PDB file of C-alpha atoms in Angstrom:
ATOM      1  CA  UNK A   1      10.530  46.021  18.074  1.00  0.00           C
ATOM      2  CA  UNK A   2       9.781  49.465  19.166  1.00  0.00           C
ATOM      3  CA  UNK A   3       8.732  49.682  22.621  1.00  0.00           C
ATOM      4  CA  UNK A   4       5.507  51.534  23.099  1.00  0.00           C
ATOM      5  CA  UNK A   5       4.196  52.438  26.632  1.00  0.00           C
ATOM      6  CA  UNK A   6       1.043  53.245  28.033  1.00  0.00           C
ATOM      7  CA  UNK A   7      -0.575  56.601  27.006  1.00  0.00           C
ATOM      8  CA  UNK A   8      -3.556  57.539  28.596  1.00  0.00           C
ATOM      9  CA  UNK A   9      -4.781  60.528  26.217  1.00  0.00           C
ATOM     10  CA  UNK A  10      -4.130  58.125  22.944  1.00  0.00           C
ATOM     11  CA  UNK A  11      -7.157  56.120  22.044  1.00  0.00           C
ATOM     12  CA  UNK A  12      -7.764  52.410  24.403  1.00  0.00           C
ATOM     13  CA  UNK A  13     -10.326  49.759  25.116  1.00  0.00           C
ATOM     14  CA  UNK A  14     -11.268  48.759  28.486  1.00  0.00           C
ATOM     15  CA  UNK A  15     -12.585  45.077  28.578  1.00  0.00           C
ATOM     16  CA  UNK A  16     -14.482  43.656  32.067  1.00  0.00           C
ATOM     17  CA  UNK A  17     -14.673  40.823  32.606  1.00  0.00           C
ATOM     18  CA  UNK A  18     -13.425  39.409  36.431  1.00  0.00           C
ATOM     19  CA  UNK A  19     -11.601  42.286  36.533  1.00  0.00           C
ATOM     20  CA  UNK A  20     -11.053  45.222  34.182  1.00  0.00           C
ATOM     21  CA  UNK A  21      -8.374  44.888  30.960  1.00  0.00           C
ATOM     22  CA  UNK A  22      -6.943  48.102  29.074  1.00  0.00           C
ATOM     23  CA  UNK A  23      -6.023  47.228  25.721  1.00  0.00           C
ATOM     24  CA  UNK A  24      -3.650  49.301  23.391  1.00  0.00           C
ATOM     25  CA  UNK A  25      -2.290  48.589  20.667  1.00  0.00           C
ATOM     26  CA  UNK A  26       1.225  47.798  20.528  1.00  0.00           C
ATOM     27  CA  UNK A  27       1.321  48.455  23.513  1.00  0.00           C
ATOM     28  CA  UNK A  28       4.411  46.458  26.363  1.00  0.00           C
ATOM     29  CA  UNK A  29       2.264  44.575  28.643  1.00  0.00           C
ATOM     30  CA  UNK A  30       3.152  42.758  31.905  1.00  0.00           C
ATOM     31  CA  UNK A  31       0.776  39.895  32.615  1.00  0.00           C
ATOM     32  CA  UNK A  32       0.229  37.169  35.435  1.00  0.00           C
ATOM     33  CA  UNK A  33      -1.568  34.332  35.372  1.00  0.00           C
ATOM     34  CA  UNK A  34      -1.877  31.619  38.400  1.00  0.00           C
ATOM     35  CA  UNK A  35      -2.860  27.568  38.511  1.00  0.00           C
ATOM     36  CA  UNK A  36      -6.211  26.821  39.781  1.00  0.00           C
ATOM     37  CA  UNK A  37      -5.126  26.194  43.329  1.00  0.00           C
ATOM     38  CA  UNK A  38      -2.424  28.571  43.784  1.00  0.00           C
ATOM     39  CA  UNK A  39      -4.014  31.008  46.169  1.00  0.00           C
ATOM     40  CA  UNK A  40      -5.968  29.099  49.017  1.00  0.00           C
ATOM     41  CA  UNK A  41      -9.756  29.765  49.603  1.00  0.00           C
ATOM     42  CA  UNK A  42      -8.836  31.233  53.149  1.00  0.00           C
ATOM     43  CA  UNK A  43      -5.953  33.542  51.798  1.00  0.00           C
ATOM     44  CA  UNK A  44      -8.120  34.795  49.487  1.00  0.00           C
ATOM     45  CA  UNK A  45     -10.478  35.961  51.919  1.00  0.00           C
ATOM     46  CA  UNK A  46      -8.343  37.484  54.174  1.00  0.00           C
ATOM     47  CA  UNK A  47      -6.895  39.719  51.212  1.00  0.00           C
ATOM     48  CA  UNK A  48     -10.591  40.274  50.192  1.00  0.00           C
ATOM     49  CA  UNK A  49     -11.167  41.498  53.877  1.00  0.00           C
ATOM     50  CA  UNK A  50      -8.357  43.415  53.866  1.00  0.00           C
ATOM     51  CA  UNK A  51      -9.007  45.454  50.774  1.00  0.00           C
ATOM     52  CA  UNK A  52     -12.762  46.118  51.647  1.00  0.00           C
ATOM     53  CA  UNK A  53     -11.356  47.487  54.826  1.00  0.00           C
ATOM     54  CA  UNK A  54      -9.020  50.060  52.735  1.00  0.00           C
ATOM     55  CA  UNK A  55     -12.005  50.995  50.311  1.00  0.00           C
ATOM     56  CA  UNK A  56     -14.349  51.809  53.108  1.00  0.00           C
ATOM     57  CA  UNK A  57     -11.663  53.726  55.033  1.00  0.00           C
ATOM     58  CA  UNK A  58     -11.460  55.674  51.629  1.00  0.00           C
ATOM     59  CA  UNK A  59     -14.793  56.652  51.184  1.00  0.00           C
ATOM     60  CA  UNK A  60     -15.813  53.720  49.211  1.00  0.00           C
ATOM     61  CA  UNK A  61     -18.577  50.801  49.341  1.00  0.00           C
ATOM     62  CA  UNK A  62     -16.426  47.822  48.169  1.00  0.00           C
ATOM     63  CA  UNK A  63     -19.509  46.173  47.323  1.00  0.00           C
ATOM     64  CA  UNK A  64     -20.348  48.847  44.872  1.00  0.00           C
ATOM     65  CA  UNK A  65     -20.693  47.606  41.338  1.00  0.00           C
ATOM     66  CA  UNK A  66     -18.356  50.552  39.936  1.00  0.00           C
ATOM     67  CA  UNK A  67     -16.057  50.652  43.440  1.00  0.00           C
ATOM     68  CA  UNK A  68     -13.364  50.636  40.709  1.00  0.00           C
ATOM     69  CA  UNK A  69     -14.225  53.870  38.675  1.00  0.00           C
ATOM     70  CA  UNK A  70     -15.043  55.253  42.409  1.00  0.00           C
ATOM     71  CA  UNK A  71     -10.593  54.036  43.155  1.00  0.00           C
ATOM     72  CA  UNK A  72     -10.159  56.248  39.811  1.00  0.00           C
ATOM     73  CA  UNK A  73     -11.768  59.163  41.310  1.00  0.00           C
ATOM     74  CA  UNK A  74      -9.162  59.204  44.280  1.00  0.00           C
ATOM     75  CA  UNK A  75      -5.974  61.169  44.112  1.00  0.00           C
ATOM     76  CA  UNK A  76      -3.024  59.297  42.167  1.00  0.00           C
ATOM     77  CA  UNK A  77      -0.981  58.509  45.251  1.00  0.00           C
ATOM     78  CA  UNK A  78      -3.976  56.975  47.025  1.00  0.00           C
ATOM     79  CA  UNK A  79      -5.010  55.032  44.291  1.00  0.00           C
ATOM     80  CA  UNK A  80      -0.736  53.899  43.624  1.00  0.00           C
ATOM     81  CA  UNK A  81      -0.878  53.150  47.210  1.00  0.00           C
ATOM     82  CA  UNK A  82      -3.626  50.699  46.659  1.00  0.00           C
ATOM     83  CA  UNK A  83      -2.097  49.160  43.637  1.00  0.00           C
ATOM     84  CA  UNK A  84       0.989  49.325  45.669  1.00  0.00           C
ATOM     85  CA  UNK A  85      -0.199  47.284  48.485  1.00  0.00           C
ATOM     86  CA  UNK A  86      -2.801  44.914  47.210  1.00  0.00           C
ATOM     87  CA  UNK A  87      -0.867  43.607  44.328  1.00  0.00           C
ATOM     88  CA  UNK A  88       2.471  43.107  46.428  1.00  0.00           C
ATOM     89  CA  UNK A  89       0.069  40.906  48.542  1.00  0.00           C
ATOM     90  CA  UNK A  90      -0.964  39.421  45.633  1.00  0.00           C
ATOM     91  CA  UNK A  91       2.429  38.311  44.463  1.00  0.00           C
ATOM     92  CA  UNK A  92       3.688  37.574  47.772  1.00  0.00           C
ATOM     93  CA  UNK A  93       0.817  34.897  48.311  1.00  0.00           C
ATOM     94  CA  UNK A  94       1.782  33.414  44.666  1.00  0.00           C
ATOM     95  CA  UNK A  95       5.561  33.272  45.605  1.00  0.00           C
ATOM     96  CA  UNK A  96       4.793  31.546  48.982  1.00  0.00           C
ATOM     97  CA  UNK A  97       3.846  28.556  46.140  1.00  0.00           C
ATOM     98  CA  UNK A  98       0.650  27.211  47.417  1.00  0.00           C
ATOM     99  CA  UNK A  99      -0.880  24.191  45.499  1.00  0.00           C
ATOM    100  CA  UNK A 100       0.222  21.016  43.925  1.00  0.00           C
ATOM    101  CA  UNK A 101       3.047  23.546  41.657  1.00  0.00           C
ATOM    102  CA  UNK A 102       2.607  21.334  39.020  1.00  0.00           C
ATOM    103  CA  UNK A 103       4.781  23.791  37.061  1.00  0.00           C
ATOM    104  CA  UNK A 104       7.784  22.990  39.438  1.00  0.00           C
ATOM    105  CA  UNK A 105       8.290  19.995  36.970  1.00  0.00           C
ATOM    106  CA  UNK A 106      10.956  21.430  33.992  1.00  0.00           C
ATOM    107  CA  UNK A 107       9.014  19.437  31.511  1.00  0.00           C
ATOM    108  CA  UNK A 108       5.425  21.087  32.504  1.00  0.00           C
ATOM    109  CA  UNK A 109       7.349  24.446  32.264  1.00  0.00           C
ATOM    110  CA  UNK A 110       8.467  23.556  28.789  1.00  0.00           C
ATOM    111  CA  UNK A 111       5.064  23.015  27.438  1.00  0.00           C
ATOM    112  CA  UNK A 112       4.089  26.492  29.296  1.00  0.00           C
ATOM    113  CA  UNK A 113       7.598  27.549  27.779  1.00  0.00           C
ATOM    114  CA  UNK A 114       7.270  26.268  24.313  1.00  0.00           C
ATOM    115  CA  UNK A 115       3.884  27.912  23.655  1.00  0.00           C
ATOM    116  CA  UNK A 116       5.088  31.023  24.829  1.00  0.00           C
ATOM    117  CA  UNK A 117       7.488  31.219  22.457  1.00  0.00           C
ATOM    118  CA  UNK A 118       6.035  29.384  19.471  1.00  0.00           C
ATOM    119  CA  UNK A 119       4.380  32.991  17.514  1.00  0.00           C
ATOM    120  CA  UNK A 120       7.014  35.375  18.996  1.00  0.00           C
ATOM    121  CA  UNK A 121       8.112  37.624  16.539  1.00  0.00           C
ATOM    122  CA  UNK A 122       4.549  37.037  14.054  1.00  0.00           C
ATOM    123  CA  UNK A 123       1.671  37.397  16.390  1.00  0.00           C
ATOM    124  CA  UNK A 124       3.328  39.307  19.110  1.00  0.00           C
ATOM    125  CA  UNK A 125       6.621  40.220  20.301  1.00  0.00           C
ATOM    126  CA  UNK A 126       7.449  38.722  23.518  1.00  0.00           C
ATOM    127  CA  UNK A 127      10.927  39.732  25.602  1.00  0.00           C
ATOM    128  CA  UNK A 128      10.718  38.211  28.931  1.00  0.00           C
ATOM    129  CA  UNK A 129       8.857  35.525  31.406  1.00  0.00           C
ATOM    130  CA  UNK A 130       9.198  33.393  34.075  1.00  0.00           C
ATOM    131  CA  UNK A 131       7.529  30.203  34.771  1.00  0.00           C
ATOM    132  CA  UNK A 132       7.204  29.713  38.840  1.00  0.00           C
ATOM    133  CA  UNK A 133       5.895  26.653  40.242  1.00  0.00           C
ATOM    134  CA  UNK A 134       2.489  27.815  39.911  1.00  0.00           C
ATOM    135  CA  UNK A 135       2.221  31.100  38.407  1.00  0.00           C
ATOM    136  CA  UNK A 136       3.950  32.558  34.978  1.00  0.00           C
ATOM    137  CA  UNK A 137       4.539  36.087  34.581  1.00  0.00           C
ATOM    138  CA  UNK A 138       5.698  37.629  31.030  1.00  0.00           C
ATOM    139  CA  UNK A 139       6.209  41.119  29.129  1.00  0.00           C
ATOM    140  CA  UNK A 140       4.852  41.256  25.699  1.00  0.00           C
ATOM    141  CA  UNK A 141       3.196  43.432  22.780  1.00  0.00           C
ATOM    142  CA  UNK A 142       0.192  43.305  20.619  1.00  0.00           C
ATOM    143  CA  UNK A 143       0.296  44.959  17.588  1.00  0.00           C
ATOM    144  CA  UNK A 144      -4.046  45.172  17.503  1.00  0.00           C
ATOM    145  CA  UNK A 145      -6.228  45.698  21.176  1.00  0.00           C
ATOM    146  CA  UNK A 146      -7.985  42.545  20.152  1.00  0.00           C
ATOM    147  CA  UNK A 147      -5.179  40.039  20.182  1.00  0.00           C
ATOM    148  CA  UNK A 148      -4.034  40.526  23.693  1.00  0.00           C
ATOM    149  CA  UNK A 149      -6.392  38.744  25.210  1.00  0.00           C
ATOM    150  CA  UNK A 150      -7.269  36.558  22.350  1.00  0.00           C
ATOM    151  CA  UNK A 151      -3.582  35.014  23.052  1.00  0.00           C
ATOM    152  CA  UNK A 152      -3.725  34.558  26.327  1.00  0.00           C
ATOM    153  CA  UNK A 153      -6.876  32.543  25.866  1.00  0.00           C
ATOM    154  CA  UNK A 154      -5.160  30.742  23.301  1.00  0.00           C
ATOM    155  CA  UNK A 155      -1.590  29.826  24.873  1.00  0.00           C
ATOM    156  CA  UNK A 156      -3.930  28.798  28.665  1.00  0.00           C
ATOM    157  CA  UNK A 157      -6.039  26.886  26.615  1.00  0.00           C
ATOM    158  CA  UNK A 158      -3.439  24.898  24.817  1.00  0.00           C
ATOM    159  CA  UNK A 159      -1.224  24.566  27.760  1.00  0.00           C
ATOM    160  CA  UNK A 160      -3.747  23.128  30.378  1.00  0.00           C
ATOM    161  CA  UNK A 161      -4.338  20.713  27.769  1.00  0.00           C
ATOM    162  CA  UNK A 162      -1.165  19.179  26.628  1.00  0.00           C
ATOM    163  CA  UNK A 163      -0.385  19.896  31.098  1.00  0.00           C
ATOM    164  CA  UNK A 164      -3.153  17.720  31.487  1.00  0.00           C
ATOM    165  CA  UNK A 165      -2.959  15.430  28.703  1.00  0.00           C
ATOM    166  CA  UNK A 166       0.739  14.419  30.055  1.00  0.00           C
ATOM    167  CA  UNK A 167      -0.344  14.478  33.849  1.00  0.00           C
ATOM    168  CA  UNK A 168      -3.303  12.005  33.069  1.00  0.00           C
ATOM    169  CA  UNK A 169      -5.549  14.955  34.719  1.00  0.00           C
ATOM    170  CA  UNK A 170      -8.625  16.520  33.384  1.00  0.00           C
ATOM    171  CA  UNK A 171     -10.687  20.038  34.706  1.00  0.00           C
ATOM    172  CA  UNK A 172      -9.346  23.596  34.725  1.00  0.00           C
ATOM    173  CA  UNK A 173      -5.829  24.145  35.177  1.00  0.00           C
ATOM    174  CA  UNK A 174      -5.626  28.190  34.975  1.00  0.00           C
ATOM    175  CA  UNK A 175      -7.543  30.073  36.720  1.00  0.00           C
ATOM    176  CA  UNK A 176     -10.042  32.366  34.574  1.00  0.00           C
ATOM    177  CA  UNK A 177      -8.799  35.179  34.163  1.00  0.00           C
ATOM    178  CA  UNK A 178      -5.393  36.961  34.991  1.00  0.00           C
ATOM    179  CA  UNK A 179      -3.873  40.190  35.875  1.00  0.00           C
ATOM    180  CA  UNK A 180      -2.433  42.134  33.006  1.00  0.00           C
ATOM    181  CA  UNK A 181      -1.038  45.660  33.294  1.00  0.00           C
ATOM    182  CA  UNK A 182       0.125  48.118  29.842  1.00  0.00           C
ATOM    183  CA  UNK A 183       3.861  49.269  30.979  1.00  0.00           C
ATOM    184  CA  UNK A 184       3.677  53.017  31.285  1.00  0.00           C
ATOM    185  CA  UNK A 185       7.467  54.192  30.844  1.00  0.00           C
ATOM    186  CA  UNK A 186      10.962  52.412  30.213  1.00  0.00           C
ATOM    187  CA  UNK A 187      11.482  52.619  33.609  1.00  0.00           C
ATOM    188  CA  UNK A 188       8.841  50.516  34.449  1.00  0.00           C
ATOM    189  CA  UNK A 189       9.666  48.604  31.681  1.00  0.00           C
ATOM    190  CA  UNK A 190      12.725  47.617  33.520  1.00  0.00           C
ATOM    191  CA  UNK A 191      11.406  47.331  36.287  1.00  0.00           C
ATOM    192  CA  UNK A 192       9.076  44.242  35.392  1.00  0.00           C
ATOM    193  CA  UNK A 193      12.542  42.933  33.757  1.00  0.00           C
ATOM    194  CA  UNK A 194      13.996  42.663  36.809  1.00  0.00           C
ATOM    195  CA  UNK A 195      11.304  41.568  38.719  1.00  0.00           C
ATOM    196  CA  UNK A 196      10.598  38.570  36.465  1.00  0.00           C
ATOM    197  CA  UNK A 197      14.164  38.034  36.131  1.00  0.00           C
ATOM    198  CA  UNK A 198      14.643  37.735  40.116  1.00  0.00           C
ATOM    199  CA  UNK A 199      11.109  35.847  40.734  1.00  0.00           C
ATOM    200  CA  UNK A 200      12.609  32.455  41.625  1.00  0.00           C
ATOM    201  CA  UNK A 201      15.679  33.742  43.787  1.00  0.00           C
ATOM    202  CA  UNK A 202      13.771  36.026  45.450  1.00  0.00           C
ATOM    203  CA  UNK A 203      10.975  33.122  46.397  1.00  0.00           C
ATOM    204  CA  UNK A 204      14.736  31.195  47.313  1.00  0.00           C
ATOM    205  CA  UNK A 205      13.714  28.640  44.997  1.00  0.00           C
ATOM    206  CA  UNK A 206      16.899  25.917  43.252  1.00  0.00           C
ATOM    207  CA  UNK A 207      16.949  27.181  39.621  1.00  0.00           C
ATOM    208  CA  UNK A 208      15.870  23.651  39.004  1.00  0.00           C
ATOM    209  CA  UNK A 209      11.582  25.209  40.008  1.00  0.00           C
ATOM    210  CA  UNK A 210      11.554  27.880  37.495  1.00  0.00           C
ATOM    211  CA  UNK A 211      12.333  28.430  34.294  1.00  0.00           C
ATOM    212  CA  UNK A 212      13.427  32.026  32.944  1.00  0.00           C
ATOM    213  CA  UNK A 213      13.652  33.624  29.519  1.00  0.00           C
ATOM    214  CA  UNK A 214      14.662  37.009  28.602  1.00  0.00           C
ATOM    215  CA  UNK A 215      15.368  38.350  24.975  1.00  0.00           C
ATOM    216  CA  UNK A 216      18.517  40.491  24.290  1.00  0.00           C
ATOM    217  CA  UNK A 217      16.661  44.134  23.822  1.00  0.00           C
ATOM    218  CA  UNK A 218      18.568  44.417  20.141  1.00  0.00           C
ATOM    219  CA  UNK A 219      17.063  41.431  19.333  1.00  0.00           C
ATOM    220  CA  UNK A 220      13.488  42.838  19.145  1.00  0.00           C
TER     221      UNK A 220
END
């Protein structure tokens, strides 16, 4: 696979929905999604709190409807400090495995796994991810905008059902929507590598609570 970054002045599609998606095709993208109960009501409010307090210290209501095109306007280091901050937060919460971590259990990881894996190489090309007790992160390309999202749809849907199907549960299982994020360089590129393949040592979790995967680059 040739790996295509991020470029801003080429042609993209912004999607909202919870929060805002950039979409380009072909494009390396690192995504996150989360379980249901993986970030508690009251840490979620307190990083809510938190980043209001940063937008109004900025200049910015965070109750704005377009607070986030009013973040664009702000000079790039203010705005990568944000991103900085907030989403380290973000992933720290996740790695502090709140919840039942229902994906702690190798065979629930599997099914995540499995799907993951199941159109690599005709639908997308996928090189890396990590399965956490109740979060999966992975690095993947598109070769059209539209089937980015389309496939993460797809593999959440089919997972929370075969997850619940062999749990005996029913109800949501993912949360809605996820964070996503088009790789901008080959540095970043390995960057995410590393930081997907060092999720579950980092967290100090027995290799037994995660399950990793990484493709050999010449294998793309």
């Amino acid at each position: 696979m040739d790996r295509h970054f991020f470029d801003r002045k080429a042609e993209y599609s912004v999607v909202e929905r919870k929060m805002p998606h950039r979409l380009q095709a072909g494009v390396i993208c690192f995504a996150t999604w989360r379980t249901d109960d993986s970030i508690p009501h009251a840490v979620l409010e307190a990083w809510r709190h938190e980043r209001r307090q940063w937008l109004r210290q900025h200049g910015i209501n965070p109750l704005a409807s377009d607070w986030r095109r009013l973040l664009q306007q702000l000079d790039i280091e203010t705005q990568a400090e944000f991103y900085r901050h907030f989403s380290k937060r973000w992933h720290d919460e996740l790695d502090a495995c709140h919840g039942d971590c229902l994906l702690r259990d190798r065979s629930i990881a599997e099914i995540v796994g499995k799907s993951l894996l199941h159109f690599d190489g005709d639908r997308y090309e996928l090189t890396d991810f990590t399965i956490m007790p109740n979060h999966v992160h992975l690095l993947a390309a598109f070769p059209v905008e539209e089937r980015m999202l389309e496939q993460f749809e797809s593999w959440k849907h089919f997972t929370a059902r075969e997850i619940n199907h062999q749990m005996g549960n029913s109800g949501r299982f993912w949360q809605q929507d996820g964070f996503d994020h088009l790789v901008r360089s080959a540095e970043q590129f390995e960057h995410f590598r590393r930081y997907i393949a060092t999720n579950g040592t980092r967290s100090k979790l027995p290799p037994t609570d995660y399950l990793h995967y990484s493709k050999p680059l010449d294998a793309c």
